[in-house]
mmCIF file of C-alpha atoms in Angstrom:
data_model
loop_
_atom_site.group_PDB
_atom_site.id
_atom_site.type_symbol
_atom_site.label_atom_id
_atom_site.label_comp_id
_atom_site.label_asym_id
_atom_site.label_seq_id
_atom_site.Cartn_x
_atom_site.Cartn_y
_atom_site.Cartn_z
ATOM 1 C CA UNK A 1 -98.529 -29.225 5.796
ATOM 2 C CA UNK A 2 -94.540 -28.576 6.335
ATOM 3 C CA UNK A 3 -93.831 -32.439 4.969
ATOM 4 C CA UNK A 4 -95.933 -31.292 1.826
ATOM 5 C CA UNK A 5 -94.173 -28.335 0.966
ATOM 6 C CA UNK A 6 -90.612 -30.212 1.695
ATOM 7 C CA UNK A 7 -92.092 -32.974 -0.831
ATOM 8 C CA UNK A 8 -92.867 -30.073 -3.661
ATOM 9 C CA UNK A 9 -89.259 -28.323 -3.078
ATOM 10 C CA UNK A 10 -87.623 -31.542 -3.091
ATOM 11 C CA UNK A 11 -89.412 -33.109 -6.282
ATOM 12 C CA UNK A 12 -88.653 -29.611 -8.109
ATOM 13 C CA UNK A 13 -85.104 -29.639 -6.659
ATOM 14 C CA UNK A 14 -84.653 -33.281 -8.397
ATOM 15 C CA UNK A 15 -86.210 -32.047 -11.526
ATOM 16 C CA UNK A 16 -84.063 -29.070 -11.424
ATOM 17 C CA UNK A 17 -81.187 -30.840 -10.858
ATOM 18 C CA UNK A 18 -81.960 -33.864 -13.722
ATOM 19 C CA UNK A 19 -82.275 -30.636 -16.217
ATOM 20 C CA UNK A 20 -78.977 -29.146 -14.854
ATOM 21 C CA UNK A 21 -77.423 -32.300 -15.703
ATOM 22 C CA UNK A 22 -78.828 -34.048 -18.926
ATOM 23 C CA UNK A 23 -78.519 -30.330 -20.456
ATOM 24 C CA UNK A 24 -74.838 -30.413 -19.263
ATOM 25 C CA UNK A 25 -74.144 -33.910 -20.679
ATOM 26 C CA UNK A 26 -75.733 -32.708 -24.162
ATOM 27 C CA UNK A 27 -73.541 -29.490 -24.459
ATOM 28 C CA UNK A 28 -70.095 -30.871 -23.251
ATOM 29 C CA UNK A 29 -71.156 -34.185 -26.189
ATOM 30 C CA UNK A 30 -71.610 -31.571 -28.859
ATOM 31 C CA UNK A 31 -68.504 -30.833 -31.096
ATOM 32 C CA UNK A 32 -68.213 -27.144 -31.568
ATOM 33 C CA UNK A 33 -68.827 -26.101 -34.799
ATOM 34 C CA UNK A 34 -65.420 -24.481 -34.168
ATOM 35 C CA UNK A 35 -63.742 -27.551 -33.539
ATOM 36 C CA UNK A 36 -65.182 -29.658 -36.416
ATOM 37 C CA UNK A 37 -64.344 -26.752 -39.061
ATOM 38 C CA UNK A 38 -60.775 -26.273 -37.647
ATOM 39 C CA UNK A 39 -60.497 -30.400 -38.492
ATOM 40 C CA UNK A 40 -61.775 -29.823 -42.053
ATOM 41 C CA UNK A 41 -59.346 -27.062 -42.552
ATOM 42 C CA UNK A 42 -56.552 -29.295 -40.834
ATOM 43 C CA UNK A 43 -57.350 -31.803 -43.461
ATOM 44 C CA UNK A 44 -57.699 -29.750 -46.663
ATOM 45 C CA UNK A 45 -54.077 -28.087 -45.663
ATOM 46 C CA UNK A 46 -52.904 -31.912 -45.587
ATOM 47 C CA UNK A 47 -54.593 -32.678 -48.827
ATOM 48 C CA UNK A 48 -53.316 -29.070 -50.921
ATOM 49 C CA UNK A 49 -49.502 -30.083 -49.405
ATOM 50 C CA UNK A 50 -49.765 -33.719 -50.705
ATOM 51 C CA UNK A 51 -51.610 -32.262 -54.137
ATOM 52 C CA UNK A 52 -48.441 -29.967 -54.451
ATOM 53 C CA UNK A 53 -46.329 -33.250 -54.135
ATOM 54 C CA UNK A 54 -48.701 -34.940 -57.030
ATOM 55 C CA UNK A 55 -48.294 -32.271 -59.466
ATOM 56 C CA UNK A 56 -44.837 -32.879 -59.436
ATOM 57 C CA UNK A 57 -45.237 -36.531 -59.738
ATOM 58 C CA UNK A 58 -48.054 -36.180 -62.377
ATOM 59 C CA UNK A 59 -46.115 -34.124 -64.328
ATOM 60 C CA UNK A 60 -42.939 -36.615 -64.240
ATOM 61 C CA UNK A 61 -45.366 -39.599 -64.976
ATOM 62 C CA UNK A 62 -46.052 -37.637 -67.786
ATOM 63 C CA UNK A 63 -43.088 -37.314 -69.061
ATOM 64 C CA UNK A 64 -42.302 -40.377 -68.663
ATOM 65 C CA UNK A 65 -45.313 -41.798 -71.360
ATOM 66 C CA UNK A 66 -44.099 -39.018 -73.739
ATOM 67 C CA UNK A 67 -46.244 -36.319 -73.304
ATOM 68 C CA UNK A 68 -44.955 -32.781 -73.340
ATOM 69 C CA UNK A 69 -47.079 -31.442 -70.917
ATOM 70 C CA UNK A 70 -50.389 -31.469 -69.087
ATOM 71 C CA UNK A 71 -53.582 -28.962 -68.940
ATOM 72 C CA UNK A 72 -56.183 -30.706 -66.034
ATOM 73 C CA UNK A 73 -55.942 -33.116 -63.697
ATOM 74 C CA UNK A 74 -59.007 -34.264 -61.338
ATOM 75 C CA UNK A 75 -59.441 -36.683 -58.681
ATOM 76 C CA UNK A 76 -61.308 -38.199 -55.886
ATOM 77 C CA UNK A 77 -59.779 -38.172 -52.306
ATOM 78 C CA UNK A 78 -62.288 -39.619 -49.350
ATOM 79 C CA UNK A 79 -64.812 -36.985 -49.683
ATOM 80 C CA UNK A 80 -62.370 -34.244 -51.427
ATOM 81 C CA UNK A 81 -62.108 -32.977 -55.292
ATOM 82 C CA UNK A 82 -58.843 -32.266 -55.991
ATOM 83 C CA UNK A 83 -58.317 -30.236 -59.628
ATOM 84 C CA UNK A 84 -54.866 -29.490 -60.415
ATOM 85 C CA UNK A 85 -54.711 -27.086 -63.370
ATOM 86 C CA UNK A 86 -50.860 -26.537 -64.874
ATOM 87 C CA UNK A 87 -50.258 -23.225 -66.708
ATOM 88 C CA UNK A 88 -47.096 -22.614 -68.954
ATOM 89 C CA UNK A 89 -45.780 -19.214 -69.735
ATOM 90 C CA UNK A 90 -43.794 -20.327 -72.538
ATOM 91 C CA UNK A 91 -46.534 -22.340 -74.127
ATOM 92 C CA UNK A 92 -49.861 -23.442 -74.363
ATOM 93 C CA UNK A 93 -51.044 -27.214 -73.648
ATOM 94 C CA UNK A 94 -53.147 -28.762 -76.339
ATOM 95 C CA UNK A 95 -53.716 -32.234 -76.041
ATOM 96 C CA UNK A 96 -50.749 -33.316 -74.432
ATOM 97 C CA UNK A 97 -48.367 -31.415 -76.794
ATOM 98 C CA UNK A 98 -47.348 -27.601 -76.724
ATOM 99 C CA UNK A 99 -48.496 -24.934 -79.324
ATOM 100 C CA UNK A 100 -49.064 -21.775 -79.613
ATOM 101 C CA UNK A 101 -45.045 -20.959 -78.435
ATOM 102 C CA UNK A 102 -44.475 -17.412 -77.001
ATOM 103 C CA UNK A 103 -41.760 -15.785 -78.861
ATOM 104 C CA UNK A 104 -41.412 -12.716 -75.989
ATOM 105 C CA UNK A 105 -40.874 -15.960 -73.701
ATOM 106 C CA UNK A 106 -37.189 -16.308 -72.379
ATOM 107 C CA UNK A 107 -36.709 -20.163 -71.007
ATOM 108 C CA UNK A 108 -34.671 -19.195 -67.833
ATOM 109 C CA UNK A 109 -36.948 -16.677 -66.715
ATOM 110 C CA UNK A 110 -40.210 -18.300 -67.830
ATOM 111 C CA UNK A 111 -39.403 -21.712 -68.014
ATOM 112 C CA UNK A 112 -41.551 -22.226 -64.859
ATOM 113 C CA UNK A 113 -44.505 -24.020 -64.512
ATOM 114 C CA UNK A 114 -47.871 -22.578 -62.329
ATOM 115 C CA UNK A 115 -49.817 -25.429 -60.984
ATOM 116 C CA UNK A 116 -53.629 -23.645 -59.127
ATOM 117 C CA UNK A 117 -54.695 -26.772 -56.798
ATOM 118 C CA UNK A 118 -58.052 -26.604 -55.707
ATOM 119 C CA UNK A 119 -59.590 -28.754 -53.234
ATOM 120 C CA UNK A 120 -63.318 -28.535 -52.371
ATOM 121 C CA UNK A 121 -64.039 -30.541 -49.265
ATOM 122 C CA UNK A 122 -67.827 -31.641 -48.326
ATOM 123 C CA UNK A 123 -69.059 -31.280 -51.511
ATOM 124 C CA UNK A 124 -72.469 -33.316 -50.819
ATOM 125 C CA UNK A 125 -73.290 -31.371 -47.143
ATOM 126 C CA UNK A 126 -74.464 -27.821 -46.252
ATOM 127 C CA UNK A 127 -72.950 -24.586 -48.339
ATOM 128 C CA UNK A 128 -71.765 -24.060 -44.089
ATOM 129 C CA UNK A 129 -70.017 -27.272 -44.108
ATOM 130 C CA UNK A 130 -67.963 -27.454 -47.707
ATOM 131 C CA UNK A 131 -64.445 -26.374 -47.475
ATOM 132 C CA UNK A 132 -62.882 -25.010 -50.550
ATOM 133 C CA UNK A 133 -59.216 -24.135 -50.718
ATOM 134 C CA UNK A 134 -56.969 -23.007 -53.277
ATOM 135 C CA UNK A 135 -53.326 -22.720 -53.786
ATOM 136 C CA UNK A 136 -50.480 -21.824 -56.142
ATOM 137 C CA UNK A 137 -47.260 -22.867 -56.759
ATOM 138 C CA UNK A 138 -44.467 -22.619 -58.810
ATOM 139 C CA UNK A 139 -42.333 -25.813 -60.079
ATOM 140 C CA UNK A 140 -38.818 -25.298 -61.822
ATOM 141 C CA UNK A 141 -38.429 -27.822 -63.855
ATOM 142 C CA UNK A 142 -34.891 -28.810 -64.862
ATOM 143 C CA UNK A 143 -33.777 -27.700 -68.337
ATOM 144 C CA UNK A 144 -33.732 -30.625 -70.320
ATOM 145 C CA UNK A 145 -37.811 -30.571 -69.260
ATOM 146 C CA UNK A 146 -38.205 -27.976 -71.881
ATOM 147 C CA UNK A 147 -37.015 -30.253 -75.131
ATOM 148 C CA UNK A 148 -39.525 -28.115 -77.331
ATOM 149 C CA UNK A 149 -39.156 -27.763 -81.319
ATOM 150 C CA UNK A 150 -39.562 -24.938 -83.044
#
């Protein structure tokens, strides 16, 4: 009777011990939500400092095909939408060209240029899983940017 109860305790010990251990191999497996949203963040600050470096360069390219400035940009990055919307204190931006001058406007304290990057990450997963960010910044163009006629 004593070899029967030692078989019971020792199957349920094994059984015990198998769920200790396949549960344990399951957890430590599983990346922490934590961890996998602290990468997507990681990854969307990468992408908004490299979108802060293209606005500069989209802005040149387009000065260099002779427009005077630009309203919207969009684009594709791996799983990213990157908008990069350019605002002008002095102006407005009308198909490629500037109108609607400011006359309050004074060129060295205005002549800036506001570029609002937004970057929405996981578009196509779970509202849990998209990362949107947004950032500002402020370019000073040089002066002979501003060749606008009156």
């Amino acid at each position: 009777m004593k070899k029967a109860y030692v078989l019971i305790w020792t199957i349920f010990l094994i059984l015990l011990i198998s769920l200790w251990m396949s549960l344990t191999l399951n957890i430590s497996s599983y990346t922490p939500k934590i961890i996998q949203d602290s990468y997507y963040y990681l990854k969307a600050q990468i992408l908004s400092h490299n979108a802060t470096q293209f606005s500069k360069y989209f802005l040149y390219q387009a000065k260099q095909e002779n427009k005077e400035c630009l309203d919207n940009i969009y684009f594709n990055y791996t799983k990213a939408l990157i908008k990069i919307k350019y605002f002008y204190p002095i102006a407005q931006c009308v198909n490629f060209k500037f109108s609607n001058f400011n006359p309050d406007a004074n060129l060295s304290k205005d002549g800036v240029i506001i570029a609002h990057i937004s970057i929405a990450l996981n578009r196509d997963k779970n509202v849990n899983d998209e990362i949107l960010l947004t950032k500002s910044i402020i370019i000073y163009p040089k002066e002979n940017f501003w060749n606008l006629k009156n």
